[in-house]
Amino acid sequence: MPYKLLFVCLGNICRSPSAENIMNYLIDQAGLSESIICDSAGTSSYHIGSPPDRRMSAAAQAKLGIKLLGRARQLQTSDFQEFDLILAMDRENYDNIIALDPTGQYHKQVYLMCEFCSRHNLKEVPDPYYGGQEGFNQVIDLLVDACEGLLQYITSQNLKN
Ligand code: 4NP
């Protein structure tokens, strides 16, 4: 059974699709595409069905040469059973995810993405939506750091079993 990761932000058009596609890029490079599967979702319904924001796609293309694939969907309670780890981009996303699990039985599967950073000190992935292009570029840098740490964590925790 592959290990399943779900990246979550507010709209599922900027941060979480970037995390998903960056993670897939690293997973491919590591030859682990059969072992780890990624998806992303938003806590809100604002952008359901939309492709990633073009400013976010431009940053991913410029910095990593990757395209951002996928369409926005909303987080649903069945995602708790479906995914092994759920990665929240910021504290508000984290709280909204936890609120969908009132009994707390899935609490230990939910992490803040920045917990896996080793080169950045930020605790949250900043929402770039209302800012300039530089904010989108910074999101990519931060997510590369977090995704590298996350991949290391998963391979050391799980794939050795
Ligand atoms: P995301 O960014 O949560 O990283 O996808 C946002 C996208 C849309 C909005 C806010 C943040 N919005 O307010 O519509």
mmCIF file of C-alpha atoms and ligand atoms in Angstrom:
data_model
loop_
_atom_site.group_PDB
_atom_site.id
_atom_site.type_symbol
_atom_site.label_atom_id
_atom_site.label_comp_id
_atom_site.label_asym_id
_atom_site.label_seq_id
_atom_site.Cartn_x
_atom_site.Cartn_y
_atom_site.Cartn_z
ATOM 1 C CA MET A 1 0.000 0.000 0.000
ATOM 2 C CA PRO A 2 1.418 3.397 -0.924
ATOM 3 C CA TYR A 3 1.810 6.040 1.742
ATOM 4 C CA LYS A 4 -0.643 8.908 1.171
ATOM 5 C CA LEU A 5 -0.055 12.617 1.825
ATOM 6 C CA LEU A 6 -2.627 15.416 1.716
ATOM 7 C CA PHE A 7 -1.524 19.075 1.595
ATOM 8 C CA VAL A 8 -4.102 21.599 2.779
ATOM 9 C CA CYS A 9 -4.438 25.387 2.527
ATOM 10 C CA LEU A 10 -7.390 27.791 2.314
ATOM 11 C CA GLY A 11 -8.162 27.994 -1.406
ATOM 12 C CA ASN A 12 -6.214 25.013 -2.843
ATOM 13 C CA ILE A 13 -4.964 27.242 -5.663
ATOM 14 C CA CYS A 14 -1.649 28.572 -4.277
ATOM 15 C CA ARG A 15 0.198 26.892 -1.402
ATOM 16 C CA SER A 16 -1.172 23.344 -1.231
ATOM 17 C CA PRO A 17 -1.022 22.607 -4.990
ATOM 18 C CA SER A 18 2.560 23.899 -4.908
ATOM 19 C CA ALA A 19 3.395 21.591 -2.008
ATOM 20 C CA GLU A 20 1.752 18.646 -3.801
ATOM 21 C CA ASN A 21 3.609 19.236 -7.073
ATOM 22 C CA ILE A 22 6.966 19.981 -5.419
ATOM 23 C CA MET A 23 6.616 16.821 -3.339
ATOM 24 C CA ASN A 24 5.813 14.785 -6.456
ATOM 25 C CA TYR A 25 8.912 16.262 -8.119
ATOM 26 C CA LEU A 26 11.101 15.152 -5.188
ATOM 27 C CA ILE A 27 9.390 11.743 -4.993
ATOM 28 C CA ASP A 28 10.059 11.191 -8.714
ATOM 29 C CA GLN A 29 13.702 12.151 -8.295
ATOM 30 C CA ALA A 30 14.002 9.677 -5.418
ATOM 31 C CA GLY A 31 12.368 6.900 -7.465
ATOM 32 C CA LEU A 32 9.534 6.558 -4.936
ATOM 33 C CA SER A 33 6.532 7.245 -7.167
ATOM 34 C CA GLU A 34 5.099 3.802 -6.482
ATOM 35 C CA SER A 35 5.417 4.230 -2.729
ATOM 36 C CA ILE A 36 4.158 7.737 -1.936
ATOM 37 C CA ILE A 37 1.035 9.405 -3.332
ATOM 38 C CA CYS A 38 0.161 13.112 -2.956
ATOM 39 C CA ASP A 39 -3.018 15.153 -3.190
ATOM 40 C CA SER A 40 -4.133 18.599 -2.003
ATOM 41 C CA ALA A 41 -7.324 20.298 -0.840
ATOM 42 C CA GLY A 42 -8.643 23.591 0.519
ATOM 43 C CA THR A 43 -10.539 24.201 3.736
ATOM 44 C CA SER A 44 -12.789 26.626 1.828
ATOM 45 C CA SER A 45 -15.124 26.114 -1.124
ATOM 46 C CA TYR A 46 -14.041 29.403 -2.788
ATOM 47 C CA HIS A 47 -12.162 27.997 -5.753
ATOM 48 C CA ILE A 48 -13.530 24.483 -6.278
ATOM 49 C CA GLY A 49 -12.629 23.283 -9.777
ATOM 50 C CA SER A 50 -10.084 26.034 -10.449
ATOM 51 C CA PRO A 51 -6.522 25.386 -11.637
ATOM 52 C CA PRO A 52 -3.592 26.737 -9.592
ATOM 53 C CA ASP A 53 -3.198 30.538 -9.492
ATOM 54 C CA ARG A 54 -1.137 31.746 -12.491
ATOM 55 C CA ARG A 55 1.205 33.754 -10.214
ATOM 56 C CA MET A 56 1.931 30.581 -8.248
ATOM 57 C CA SER A 57 2.466 28.587 -11.444
ATOM 58 C CA ALA A 58 4.855 31.264 -12.728
ATOM 59 C CA ALA A 59 6.928 31.014 -9.533
ATOM 60 C CA ALA A 60 7.089 27.190 -9.700
ATOM 61 C CA GLN A 61 8.086 27.335 -13.361
ATOM 62 C CA ALA A 62 10.745 30.018 -12.792
ATOM 63 C CA LYS A 63 12.295 28.473 -9.675
ATOM 64 C CA LEU A 64 11.995 24.736 -10.340
ATOM 65 C CA GLY A 65 10.916 24.375 -13.955
ATOM 66 C CA ILE A 66 7.794 22.470 -12.926
ATOM 67 C CA LYS A 67 4.151 22.880 -13.903
ATOM 68 C CA LEU A 68 1.473 22.948 -11.232
ATOM 69 C CA LEU A 69 -1.106 20.300 -12.081
ATOM 70 C CA GLY A 70 -4.501 19.762 -10.483
ATOM 71 C CA ARG A 71 -7.856 21.368 -9.787
ATOM 72 C CA ALA A 72 -9.045 22.750 -6.465
ATOM 73 C CA ARG A 73 -11.268 20.650 -4.245
ATOM 74 C CA GLN A 74 -12.533 21.092 -0.699
ATOM 75 C CA LEU A 75 -11.281 19.063 2.246
ATOM 76 C CA GLN A 76 -13.824 16.450 3.371
ATOM 77 C CA THR A 77 -14.078 14.309 6.495
ATOM 78 C CA SER A 78 -13.381 11.103 4.514
ATOM 79 C CA ASP A 79 -9.878 12.493 3.864
ATOM 80 C CA PHE A 80 -8.940 11.531 7.428
ATOM 81 C CA GLN A 81 -9.368 7.828 6.613
ATOM 82 C CA GLU A 82 -7.963 8.184 3.105
ATOM 83 C CA PHE A 83 -4.618 9.834 3.977
ATOM 84 C CA ASP A 84 -1.791 8.853 6.299
ATOM 85 C CA LEU A 85 -0.549 12.411 6.877
ATOM 86 C CA ILE A 86 -2.307 15.758 6.473
ATOM 87 C CA LEU A 87 -0.058 18.815 6.149
ATOM 88 C CA ALA A 88 -1.531 22.221 7.005
ATOM 89 C CA MET A 89 0.097 25.301 5.462
ATOM 90 C CA ASP A 90 -0.775 27.657 8.338
ATOM 91 C CA ARG A 91 -2.246 27.621 11.822
ATOM 92 C CA GLU A 92 -5.706 28.644 10.651
ATOM 93 C CA ASN A 93 -5.748 25.734 8.182
ATOM 94 C CA TYR A 94 -4.587 23.459 10.998
ATOM 95 C CA ASP A 95 -7.392 24.605 13.307
ATOM 96 C CA ASN A 96 -9.998 24.203 10.556
ATOM 97 C CA ILE A 97 -8.754 20.673 9.799
ATOM 98 C CA ILE A 98 -8.836 19.711 13.486
ATOM 99 C CA ALA A 99 -12.375 21.128 13.769
ATOM 100 C CA LEU A 100 -13.535 18.470 11.261
ATOM 101 C CA ASP A 101 -12.326 15.761 13.664
ATOM 102 C CA PRO A 102 -14.252 16.522 16.867
ATOM 103 C CA THR A 103 -13.358 13.239 18.581
ATOM 104 C CA GLY A 104 -9.650 13.842 17.943
ATOM 105 C CA GLN A 105 -9.051 10.342 16.622
ATOM 106 C CA TYR A 106 -7.058 11.642 13.632
ATOM 107 C CA HIS A 107 -5.273 14.454 15.473
ATOM 108 C CA LYS A 108 -1.873 12.734 15.301
ATOM 109 C CA GLN A 109 -2.007 12.571 11.485
ATOM 110 C CA VAL A 110 -2.181 16.377 11.152
ATOM 111 C CA TYR A 111 1.018 18.473 11.033
ATOM 112 C CA LEU A 112 2.008 22.029 10.255
ATOM 113 C CA MET A 113 4.069 21.938 7.044
ATOM 114 C CA CYS A 114 6.815 24.151 8.505
ATOM 115 C CA GLU A 115 7.560 21.550 11.185
ATOM 116 C CA PHE A 116 9.591 19.823 8.448
ATOM 117 C CA CYS A 117 11.694 22.872 7.484
ATOM 118 C CA SER A 118 15.386 22.828 8.329
ATOM 119 C CA ARG A 119 16.653 26.010 6.606
ATOM 120 C CA HIS A 120 13.758 28.378 7.389
ATOM 121 C CA ASN A 121 12.479 29.565 10.755
ATOM 122 C CA LEU A 122 8.941 30.508 9.734
ATOM 123 C CA LYS A 123 6.229 28.545 11.541
ATOM 124 C CA GLU A 124 3.632 28.965 8.795
ATOM 125 C CA VAL A 125 3.600 29.149 4.991
ATOM 126 C CA PRO A 126 2.410 32.749 4.438
ATOM 127 C CA ASP A 127 -0.737 33.279 2.370
ATOM 128 C CA PRO A 128 0.583 34.938 -0.845
ATOM 129 C CA TYR A 129 -2.820 35.639 -2.416
ATOM 130 C CA TYR A 130 -3.110 39.382 -1.784
ATOM 131 C CA GLY A 131 0.596 40.195 -2.135
ATOM 132 C CA GLY A 132 3.116 40.581 -4.955
ATOM 133 C CA GLN A 133 5.094 38.058 -7.008
ATOM 134 C CA GLU A 134 7.934 37.958 -4.462
ATOM 135 C CA GLY A 135 5.570 36.344 -1.938
ATOM 136 C CA PHE A 136 4.835 33.524 -4.367
ATOM 137 C CA ASN A 137 8.552 32.989 -4.967
ATOM 138 C CA GLN A 138 9.154 32.788 -1.216
ATOM 139 C CA VAL A 139 6.398 30.190 -0.865
ATOM 140 C CA ILE A 140 8.268 27.981 -3.353
ATOM 141 C CA ASP A 141 11.565 28.280 -1.426
ATOM 142 C CA LEU A 142 9.877 27.509 1.873
ATOM 143 C CA LEU A 143 7.991 24.539 0.443
ATOM 144 C CA VAL A 144 11.109 23.006 -1.127
ATOM 145 C CA ASP A 145 12.711 23.085 2.337
ATOM 146 C CA ALA A 146 9.628 21.573 4.005
ATOM 147 C CA CYS A 147 9.092 18.927 1.307
ATOM 148 C CA GLU A 148 12.719 17.780 1.550
ATOM 149 C CA GLY A 149 12.357 17.394 5.309
ATOM 150 C CA LEU A 150 9.028 15.650 4.922
ATOM 151 C CA LEU A 151 10.431 13.155 2.414
ATOM 152 C CA GLN A 152 13.306 12.414 4.764
ATOM 153 C CA TYR A 153 10.861 11.927 7.642
ATOM 154 C CA ILE A 154 8.632 9.546 5.676
ATOM 155 C CA THR A 155 11.460 7.458 4.289
ATOM 156 C CA SER A 156 13.049 7.094 7.719
ATOM 157 C CA GLN A 157 9.782 6.463 9.586
ATOM 158 C CA ASN A 158 7.833 4.285 7.218
ATOM 159 C CA LEU A 159 9.564 2.802 4.227
ATOM 160 C CA LYS A 160 12.122 0.954 6.333
ATOM 161 C CA ASN A 161 9.330 -1.111 7.915
HETATM 162 P P1 4NP B 1 -4.151 29.385 -0.888
HETATM 163 O O1 4NP B 1 -4.278 30.949 -1.231
HETATM 164 O O2 4NP B 1 -4.926 29.138 0.383
HETATM 165 O O3 4NP B 1 -2.685 29.203 -0.709
HETATM 166 O O4 4NP B 1 -4.730 28.652 -2.085
HETATM 167 C C1 4NP B 1 -5.490 31.628 -1.251
HETATM 168 C C2 4NP B 1 -6.322 31.516 -2.335
HETATM 169 C C3 4NP B 1 -7.517 32.206 -2.357
HETATM 170 C C4 4NP B 1 -7.864 33.041 -1.301
HETATM 171 C C5 4NP B 1 -7.023 33.151 -0.203
HETATM 172 C C6 4NP B 1 -5.841 32.446 -0.181
HETATM 173 N N1 4NP B 1 -9.076 33.773 -1.345
HETATM 174 O O5 4NP B 1 -9.332 34.541 -0.401
HETATM 175 O O6 4NP B 1 -9.843 33.639 -2.309
#
